[in-house]
PDB file of C-alpha atoms in Angstrom:
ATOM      1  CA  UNK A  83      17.454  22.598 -11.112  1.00  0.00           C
ATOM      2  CA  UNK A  84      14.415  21.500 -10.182  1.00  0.00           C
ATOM      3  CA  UNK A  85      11.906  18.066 -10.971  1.00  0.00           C
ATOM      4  CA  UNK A  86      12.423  14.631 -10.625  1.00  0.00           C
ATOM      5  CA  UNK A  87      13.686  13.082 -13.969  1.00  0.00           C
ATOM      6  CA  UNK A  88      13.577   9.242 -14.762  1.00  0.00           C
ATOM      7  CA  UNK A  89      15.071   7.483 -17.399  1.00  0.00           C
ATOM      8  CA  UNK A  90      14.646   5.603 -20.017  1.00  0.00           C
ATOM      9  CA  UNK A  91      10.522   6.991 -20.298  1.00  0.00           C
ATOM     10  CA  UNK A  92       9.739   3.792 -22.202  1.00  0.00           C
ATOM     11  CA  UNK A  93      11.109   0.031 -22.478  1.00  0.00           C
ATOM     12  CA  UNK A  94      10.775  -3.721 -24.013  1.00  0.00           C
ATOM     13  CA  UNK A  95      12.074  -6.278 -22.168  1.00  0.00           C
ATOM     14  CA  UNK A  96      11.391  -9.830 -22.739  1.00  0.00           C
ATOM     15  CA  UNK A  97      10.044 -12.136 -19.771  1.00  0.00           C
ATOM     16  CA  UNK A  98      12.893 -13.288 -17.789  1.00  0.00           C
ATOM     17  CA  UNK A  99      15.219 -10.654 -18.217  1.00  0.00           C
ATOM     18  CA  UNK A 100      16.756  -7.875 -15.962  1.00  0.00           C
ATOM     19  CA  UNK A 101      15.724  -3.886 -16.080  1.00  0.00           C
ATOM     20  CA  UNK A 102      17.307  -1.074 -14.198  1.00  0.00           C
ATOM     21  CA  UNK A 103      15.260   1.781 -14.351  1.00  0.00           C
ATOM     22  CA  UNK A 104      16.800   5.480 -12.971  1.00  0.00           C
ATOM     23  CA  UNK A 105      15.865   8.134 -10.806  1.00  0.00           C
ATOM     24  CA  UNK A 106      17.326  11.670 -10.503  1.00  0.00           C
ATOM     25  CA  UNK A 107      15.740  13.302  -7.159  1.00  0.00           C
ATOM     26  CA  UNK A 108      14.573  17.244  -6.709  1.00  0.00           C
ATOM     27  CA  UNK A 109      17.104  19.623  -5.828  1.00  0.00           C
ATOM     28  CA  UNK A 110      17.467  18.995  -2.029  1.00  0.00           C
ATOM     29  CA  UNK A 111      15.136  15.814  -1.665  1.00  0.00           C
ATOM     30  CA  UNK A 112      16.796  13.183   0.476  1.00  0.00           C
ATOM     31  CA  UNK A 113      13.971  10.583   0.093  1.00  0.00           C
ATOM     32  CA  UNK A 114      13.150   8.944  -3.220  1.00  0.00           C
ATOM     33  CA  UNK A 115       9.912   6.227  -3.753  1.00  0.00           C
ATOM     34  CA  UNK A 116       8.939   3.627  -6.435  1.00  0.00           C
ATOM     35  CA  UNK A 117       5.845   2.967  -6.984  1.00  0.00           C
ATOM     36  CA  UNK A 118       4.316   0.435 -10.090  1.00  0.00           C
ATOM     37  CA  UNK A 119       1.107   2.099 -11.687  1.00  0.00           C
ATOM     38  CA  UNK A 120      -1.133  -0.779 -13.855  1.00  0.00           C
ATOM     39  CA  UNK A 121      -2.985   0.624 -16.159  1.00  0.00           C
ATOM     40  CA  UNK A 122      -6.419   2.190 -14.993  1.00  0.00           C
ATOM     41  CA  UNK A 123      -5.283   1.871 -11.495  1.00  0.00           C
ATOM     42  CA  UNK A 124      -4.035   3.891  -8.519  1.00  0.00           C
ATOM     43  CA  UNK A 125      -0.068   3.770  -7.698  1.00  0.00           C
ATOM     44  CA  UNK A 126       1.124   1.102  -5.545  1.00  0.00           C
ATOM     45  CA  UNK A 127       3.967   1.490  -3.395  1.00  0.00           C
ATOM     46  CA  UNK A 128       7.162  -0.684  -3.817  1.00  0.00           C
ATOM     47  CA  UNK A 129       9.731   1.079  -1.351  1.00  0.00           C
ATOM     48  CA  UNK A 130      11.309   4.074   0.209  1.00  0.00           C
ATOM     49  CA  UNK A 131      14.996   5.197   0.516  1.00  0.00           C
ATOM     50  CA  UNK A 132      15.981   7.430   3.318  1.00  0.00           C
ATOM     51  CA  UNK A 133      19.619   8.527   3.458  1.00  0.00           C
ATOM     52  CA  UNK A 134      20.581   5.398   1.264  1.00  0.00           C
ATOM     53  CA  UNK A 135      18.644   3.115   3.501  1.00  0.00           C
ATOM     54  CA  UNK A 136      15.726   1.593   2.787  1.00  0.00           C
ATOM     55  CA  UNK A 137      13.334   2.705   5.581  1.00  0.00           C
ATOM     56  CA  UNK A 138       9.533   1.259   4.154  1.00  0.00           C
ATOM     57  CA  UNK A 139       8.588  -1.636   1.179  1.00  0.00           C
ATOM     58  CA  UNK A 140       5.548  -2.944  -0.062  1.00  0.00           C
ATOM     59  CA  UNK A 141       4.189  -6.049  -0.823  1.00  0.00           C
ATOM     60  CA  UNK A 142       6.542  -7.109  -3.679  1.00  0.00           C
ATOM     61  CA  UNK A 143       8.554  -9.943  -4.488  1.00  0.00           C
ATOM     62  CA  UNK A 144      12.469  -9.485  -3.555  1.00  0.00           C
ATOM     63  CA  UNK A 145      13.124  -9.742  -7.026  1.00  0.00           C
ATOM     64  CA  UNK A 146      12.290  -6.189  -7.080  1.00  0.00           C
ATOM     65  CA  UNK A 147      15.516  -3.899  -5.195  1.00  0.00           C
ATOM     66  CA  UNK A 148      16.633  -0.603  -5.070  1.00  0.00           C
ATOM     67  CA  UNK A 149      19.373   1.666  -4.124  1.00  0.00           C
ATOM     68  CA  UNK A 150      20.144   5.061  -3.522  1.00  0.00           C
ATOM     69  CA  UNK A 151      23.080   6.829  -4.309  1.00  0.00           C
ATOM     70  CA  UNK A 152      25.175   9.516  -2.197  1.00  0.00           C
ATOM     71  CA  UNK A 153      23.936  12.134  -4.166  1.00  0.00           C
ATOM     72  CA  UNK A 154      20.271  10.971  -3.251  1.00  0.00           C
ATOM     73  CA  UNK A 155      19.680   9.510  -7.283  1.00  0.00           C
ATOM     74  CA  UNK A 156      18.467   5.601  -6.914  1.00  0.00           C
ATOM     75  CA  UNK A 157      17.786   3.279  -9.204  1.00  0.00           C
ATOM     76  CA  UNK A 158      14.901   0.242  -9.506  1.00  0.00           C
ATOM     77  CA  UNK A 159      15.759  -3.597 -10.609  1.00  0.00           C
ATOM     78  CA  UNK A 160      14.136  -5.943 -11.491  1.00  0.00           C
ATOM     79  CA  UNK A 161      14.934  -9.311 -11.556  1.00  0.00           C
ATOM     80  CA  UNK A 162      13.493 -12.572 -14.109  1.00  0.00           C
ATOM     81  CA  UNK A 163      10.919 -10.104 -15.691  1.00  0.00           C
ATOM     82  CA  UNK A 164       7.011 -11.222 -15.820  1.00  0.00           C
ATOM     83  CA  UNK A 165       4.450 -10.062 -18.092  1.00  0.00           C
ATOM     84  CA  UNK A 166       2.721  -8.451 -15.219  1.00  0.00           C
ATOM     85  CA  UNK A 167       5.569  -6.673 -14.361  1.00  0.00           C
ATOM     86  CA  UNK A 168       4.135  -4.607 -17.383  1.00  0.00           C
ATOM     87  CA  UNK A 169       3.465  -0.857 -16.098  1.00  0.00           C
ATOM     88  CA  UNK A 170       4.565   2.464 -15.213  1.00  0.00           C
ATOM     89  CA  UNK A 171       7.445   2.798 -13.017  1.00  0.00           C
ATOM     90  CA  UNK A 172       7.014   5.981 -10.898  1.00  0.00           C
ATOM     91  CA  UNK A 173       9.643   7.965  -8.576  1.00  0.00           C
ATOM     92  CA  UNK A 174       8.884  10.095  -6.389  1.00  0.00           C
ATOM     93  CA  UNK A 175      11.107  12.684  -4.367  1.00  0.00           C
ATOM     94  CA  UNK A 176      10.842  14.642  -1.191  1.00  0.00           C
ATOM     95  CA  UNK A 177      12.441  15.464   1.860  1.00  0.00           C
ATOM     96  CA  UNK A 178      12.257  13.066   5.348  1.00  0.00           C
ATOM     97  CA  UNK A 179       9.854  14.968   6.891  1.00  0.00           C
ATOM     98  CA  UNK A 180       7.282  15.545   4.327  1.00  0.00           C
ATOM     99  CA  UNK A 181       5.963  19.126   3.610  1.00  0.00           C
ATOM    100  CA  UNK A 182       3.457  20.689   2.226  1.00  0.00           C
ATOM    101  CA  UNK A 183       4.424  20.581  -1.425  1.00  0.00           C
ATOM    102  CA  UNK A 184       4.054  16.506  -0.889  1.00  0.00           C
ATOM    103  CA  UNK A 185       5.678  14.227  -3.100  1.00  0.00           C
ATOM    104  CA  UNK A 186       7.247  15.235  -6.032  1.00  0.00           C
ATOM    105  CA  UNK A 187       6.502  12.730  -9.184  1.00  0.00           C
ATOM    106  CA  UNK A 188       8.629  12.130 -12.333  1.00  0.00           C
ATOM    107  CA  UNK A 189       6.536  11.382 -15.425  1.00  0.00           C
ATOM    108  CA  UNK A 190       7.279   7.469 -15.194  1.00  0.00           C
ATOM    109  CA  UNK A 191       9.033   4.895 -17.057  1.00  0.00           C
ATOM    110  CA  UNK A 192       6.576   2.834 -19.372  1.00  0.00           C
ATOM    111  CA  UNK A 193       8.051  -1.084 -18.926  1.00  0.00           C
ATOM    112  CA  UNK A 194       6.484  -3.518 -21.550  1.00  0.00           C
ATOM    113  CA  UNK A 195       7.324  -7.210 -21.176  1.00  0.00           C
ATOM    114  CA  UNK A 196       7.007  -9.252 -23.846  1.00  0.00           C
TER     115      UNK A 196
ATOM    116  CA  UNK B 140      -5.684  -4.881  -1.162  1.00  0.00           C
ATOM    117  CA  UNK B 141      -3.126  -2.045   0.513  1.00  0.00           C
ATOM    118  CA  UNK B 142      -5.023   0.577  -1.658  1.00  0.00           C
ATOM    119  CA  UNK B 143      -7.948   2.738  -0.083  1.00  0.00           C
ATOM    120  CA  UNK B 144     -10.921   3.281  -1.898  1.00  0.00           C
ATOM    121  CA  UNK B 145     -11.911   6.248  -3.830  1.00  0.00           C
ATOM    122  CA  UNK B 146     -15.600   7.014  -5.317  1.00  0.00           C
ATOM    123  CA  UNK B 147     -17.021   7.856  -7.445  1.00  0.00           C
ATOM    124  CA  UNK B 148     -14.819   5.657 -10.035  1.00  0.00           C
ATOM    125  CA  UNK B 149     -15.890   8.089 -12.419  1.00  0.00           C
ATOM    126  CA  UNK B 150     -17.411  11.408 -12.941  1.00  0.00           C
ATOM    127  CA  UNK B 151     -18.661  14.103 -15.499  1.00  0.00           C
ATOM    128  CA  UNK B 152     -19.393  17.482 -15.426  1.00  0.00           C
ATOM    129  CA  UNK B 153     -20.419  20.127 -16.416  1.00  0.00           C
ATOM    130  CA  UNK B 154     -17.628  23.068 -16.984  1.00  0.00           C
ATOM    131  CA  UNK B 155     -18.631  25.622 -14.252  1.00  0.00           C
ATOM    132  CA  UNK B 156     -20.022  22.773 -11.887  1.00  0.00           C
ATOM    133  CA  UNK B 157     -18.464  21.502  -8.386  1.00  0.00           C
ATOM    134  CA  UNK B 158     -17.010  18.089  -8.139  1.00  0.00           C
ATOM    135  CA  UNK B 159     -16.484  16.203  -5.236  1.00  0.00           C
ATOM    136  CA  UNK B 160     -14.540  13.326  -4.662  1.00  0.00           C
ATOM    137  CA  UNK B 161     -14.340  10.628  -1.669  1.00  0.00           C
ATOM    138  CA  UNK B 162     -11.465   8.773  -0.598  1.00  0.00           C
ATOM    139  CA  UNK B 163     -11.532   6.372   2.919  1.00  0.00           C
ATOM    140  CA  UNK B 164      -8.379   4.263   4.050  1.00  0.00           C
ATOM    141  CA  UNK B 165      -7.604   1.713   6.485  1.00  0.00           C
ATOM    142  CA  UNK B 166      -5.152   2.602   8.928  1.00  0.00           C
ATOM    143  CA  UNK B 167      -3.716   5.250  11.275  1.00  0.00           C
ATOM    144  CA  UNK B 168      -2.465   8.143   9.164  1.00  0.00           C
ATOM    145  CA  UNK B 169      -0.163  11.089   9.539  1.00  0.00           C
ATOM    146  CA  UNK B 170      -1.277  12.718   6.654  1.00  0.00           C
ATOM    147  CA  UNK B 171      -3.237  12.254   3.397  1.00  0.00           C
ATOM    148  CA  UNK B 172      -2.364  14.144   0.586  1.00  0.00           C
ATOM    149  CA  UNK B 173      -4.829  14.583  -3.027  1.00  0.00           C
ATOM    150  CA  UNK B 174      -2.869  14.311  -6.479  1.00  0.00           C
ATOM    151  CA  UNK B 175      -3.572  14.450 -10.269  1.00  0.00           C
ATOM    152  CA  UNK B 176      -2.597  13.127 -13.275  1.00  0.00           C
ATOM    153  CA  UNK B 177      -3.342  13.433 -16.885  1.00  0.00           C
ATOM    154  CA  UNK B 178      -2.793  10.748 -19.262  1.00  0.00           C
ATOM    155  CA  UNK B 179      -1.360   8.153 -17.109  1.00  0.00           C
ATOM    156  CA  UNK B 180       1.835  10.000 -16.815  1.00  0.00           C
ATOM    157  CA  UNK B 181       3.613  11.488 -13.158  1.00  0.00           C
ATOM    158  CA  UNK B 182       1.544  12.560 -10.559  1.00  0.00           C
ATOM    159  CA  UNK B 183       0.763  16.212  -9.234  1.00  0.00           C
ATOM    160  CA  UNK B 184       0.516  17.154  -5.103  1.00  0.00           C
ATOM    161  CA  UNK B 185      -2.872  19.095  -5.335  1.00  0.00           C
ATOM    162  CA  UNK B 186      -2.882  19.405  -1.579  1.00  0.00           C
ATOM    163  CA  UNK B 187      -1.515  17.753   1.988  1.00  0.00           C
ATOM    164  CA  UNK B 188      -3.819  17.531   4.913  1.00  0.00           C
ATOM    165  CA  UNK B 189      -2.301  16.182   8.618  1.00  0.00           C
ATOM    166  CA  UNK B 190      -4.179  14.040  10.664  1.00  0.00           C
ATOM    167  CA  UNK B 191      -4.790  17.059  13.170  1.00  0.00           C
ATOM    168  CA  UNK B 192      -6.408  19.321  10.639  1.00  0.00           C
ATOM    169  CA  UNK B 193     -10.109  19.157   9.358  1.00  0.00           C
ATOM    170  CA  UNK B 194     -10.194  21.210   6.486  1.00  0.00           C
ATOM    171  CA  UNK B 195      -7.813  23.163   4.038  1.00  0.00           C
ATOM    172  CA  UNK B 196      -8.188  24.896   1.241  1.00  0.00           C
ATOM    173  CA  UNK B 197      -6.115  26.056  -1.557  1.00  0.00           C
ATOM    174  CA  UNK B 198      -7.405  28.115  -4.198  1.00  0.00           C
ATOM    175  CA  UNK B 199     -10.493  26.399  -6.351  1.00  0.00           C
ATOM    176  CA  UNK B 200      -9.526  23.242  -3.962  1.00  0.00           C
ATOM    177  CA  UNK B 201     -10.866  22.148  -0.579  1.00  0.00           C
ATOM    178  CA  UNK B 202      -9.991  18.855   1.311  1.00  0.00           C
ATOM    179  CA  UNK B 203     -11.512  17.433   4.766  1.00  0.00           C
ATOM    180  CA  UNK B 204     -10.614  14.870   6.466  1.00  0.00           C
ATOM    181  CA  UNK B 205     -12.633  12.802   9.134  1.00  0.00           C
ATOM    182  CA  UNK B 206      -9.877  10.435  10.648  1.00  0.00           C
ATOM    183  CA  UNK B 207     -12.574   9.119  12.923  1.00  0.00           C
ATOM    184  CA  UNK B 208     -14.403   7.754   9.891  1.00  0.00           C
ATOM    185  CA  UNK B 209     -10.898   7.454   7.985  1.00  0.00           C
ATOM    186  CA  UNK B 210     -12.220   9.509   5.228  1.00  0.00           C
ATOM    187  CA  UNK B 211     -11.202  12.722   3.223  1.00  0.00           C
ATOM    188  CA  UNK B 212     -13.093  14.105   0.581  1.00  0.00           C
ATOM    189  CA  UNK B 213     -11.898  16.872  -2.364  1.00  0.00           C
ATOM    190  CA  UNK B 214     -14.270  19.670  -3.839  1.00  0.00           C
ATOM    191  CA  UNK B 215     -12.801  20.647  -7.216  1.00  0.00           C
ATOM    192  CA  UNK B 216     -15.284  24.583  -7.402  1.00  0.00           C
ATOM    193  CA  UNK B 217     -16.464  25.785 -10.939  1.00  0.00           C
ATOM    194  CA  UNK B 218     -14.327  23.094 -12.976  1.00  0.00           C
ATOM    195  CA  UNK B 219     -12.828  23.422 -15.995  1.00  0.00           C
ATOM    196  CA  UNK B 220     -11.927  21.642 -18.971  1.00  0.00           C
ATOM    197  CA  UNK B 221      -8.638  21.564 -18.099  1.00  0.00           C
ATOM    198  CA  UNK B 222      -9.398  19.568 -14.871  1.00  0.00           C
ATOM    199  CA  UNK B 223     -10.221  16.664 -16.704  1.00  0.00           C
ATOM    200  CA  UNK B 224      -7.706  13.795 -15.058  1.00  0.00           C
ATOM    201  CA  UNK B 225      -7.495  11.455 -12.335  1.00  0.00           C
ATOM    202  CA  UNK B 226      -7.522  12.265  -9.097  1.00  0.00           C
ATOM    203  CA  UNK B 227      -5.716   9.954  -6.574  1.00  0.00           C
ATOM    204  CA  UNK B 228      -5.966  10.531  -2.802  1.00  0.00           C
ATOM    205  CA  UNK B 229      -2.813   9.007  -0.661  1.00  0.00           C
ATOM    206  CA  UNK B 230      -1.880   8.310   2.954  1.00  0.00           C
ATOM    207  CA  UNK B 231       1.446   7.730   4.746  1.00  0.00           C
ATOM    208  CA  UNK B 232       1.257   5.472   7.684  1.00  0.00           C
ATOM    209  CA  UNK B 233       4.269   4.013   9.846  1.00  0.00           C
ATOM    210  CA  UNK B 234       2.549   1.027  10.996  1.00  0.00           C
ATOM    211  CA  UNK B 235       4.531  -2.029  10.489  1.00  0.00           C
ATOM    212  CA  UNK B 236       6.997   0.015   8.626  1.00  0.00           C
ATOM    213  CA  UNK B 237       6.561   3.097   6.305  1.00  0.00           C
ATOM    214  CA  UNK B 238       4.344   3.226   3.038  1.00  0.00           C
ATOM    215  CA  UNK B 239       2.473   5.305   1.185  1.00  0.00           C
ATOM    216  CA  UNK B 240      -0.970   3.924  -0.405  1.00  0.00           C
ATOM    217  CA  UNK B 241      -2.934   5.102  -2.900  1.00  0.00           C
ATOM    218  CA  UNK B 242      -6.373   5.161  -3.426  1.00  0.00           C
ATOM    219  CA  UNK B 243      -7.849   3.472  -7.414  1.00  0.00           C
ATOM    220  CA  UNK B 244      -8.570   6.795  -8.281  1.00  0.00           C
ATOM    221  CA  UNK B 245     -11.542   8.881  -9.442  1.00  0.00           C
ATOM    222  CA  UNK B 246     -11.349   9.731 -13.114  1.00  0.00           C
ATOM    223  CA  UNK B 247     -12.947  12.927 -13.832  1.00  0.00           C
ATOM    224  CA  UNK B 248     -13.963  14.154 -17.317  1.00  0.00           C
ATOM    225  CA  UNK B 249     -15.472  18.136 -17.300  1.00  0.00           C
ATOM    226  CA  UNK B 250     -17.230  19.050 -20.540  1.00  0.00           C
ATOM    227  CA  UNK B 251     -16.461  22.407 -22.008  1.00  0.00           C
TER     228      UNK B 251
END
């Protein structure tokens, strides 16, 4: 088993509601990050989970939370959806100390709001 | 902005030709780390470099990094069409807590 999966690769949500978006870590990975990705721009980092605790967060809103599971899967909300809340949703997987092989990146979850 | 800055924005080359790309970022680092992706989907680790290293290579890649000018640069040697992507440099710092910021990206377009 190896690769970080996400699910669902694309949804529609109308402003104002709720998403949960999921991550499935690498094989061994303890650490899992969200980033949002607008289009034509670079990633930008929302948080980290460590061991089921979140150990680093960027610059967004509280409406946007996380968790991660015992079996180090995790999963993004968002809360009272806005239109710019419109991106790519990217996880990211590695272990705590990060190695060589760097962060490990599923292919996204495309969120429209409508 | 938390994101460092990458230039050029955009490039195109040649197939055969080198291609260098620049990346500089604001605060202490403990490592930076190149990645590409092709149509806007995940991300691929090209490369890590720690803050105590100068230069690494790894096969047609080679990254330096100046942390006294808080700068890295990537040399992409006798491209290919299949490079064609964005590359995105990144940095982990622990100041003020952890994070991981990414640079806008250099979009690079090699013609066969």
């Amino acid at each position: 088993e190896t690769g970080v999966t996400q699910s669902p690769t694309h949804l529609i949500k109308t402003r104002g509601q709720q998403v949960t978006l999921r991550c499935s870590s690498q094989s061994g990975h303890n650490t899992v990050s969200w980033y949002q990705q607008a289009l034509g721009q670079g990633p930008q980092f929302i948080f980290q989970y460590y061991r089921e605790e979140e150990n680093g967060r960027g610059n967004f809103p509280p409406r946007f939370s996380g968790l991660q599971f015992p079996n180090y899967s995790s999963e993004l909300n968002v809360n009272a959806l806005e239109l710019d809340d419109s991106a790519l949703y990217l996880c990211a997987s590695s272990l705590g100390d990060l190695t060589e092989n760097g962060y490990t990146f599923g292919s996204g979850t495309r969120l429209t709001v409508v | 902005s938390q994101q460092g800055e990458e230039d050029p924005q955009a490039l195109s080359i040649q197939e055969g030709e080198n291609a260098t790309m620049n990346c500089s970022y604001k605060t202490s680092i403990n490592n930076l780390q190149w990645y590409r992706q092709n149509s806007g989907r995940g991300l691929v680790h090209l490369i890590l470099i720690r803050s105590n290293e100068r230069e690494k290579h790894s096969g047609r890649l080679r990254v330096t990094l100046d942390t006294s000018k808080k700068s890295s640069s990537l040399l992409i040697t006798a491209s290919r069409a299949a490079d064609t992507a964005s590359y995105f440099c990144a940095t982990d710092a622990h100041t003020g807590g952890f994070k991981t910021i990414f640079g806008a990206g250099t979009r690079l377009f090699v013609k066969a």
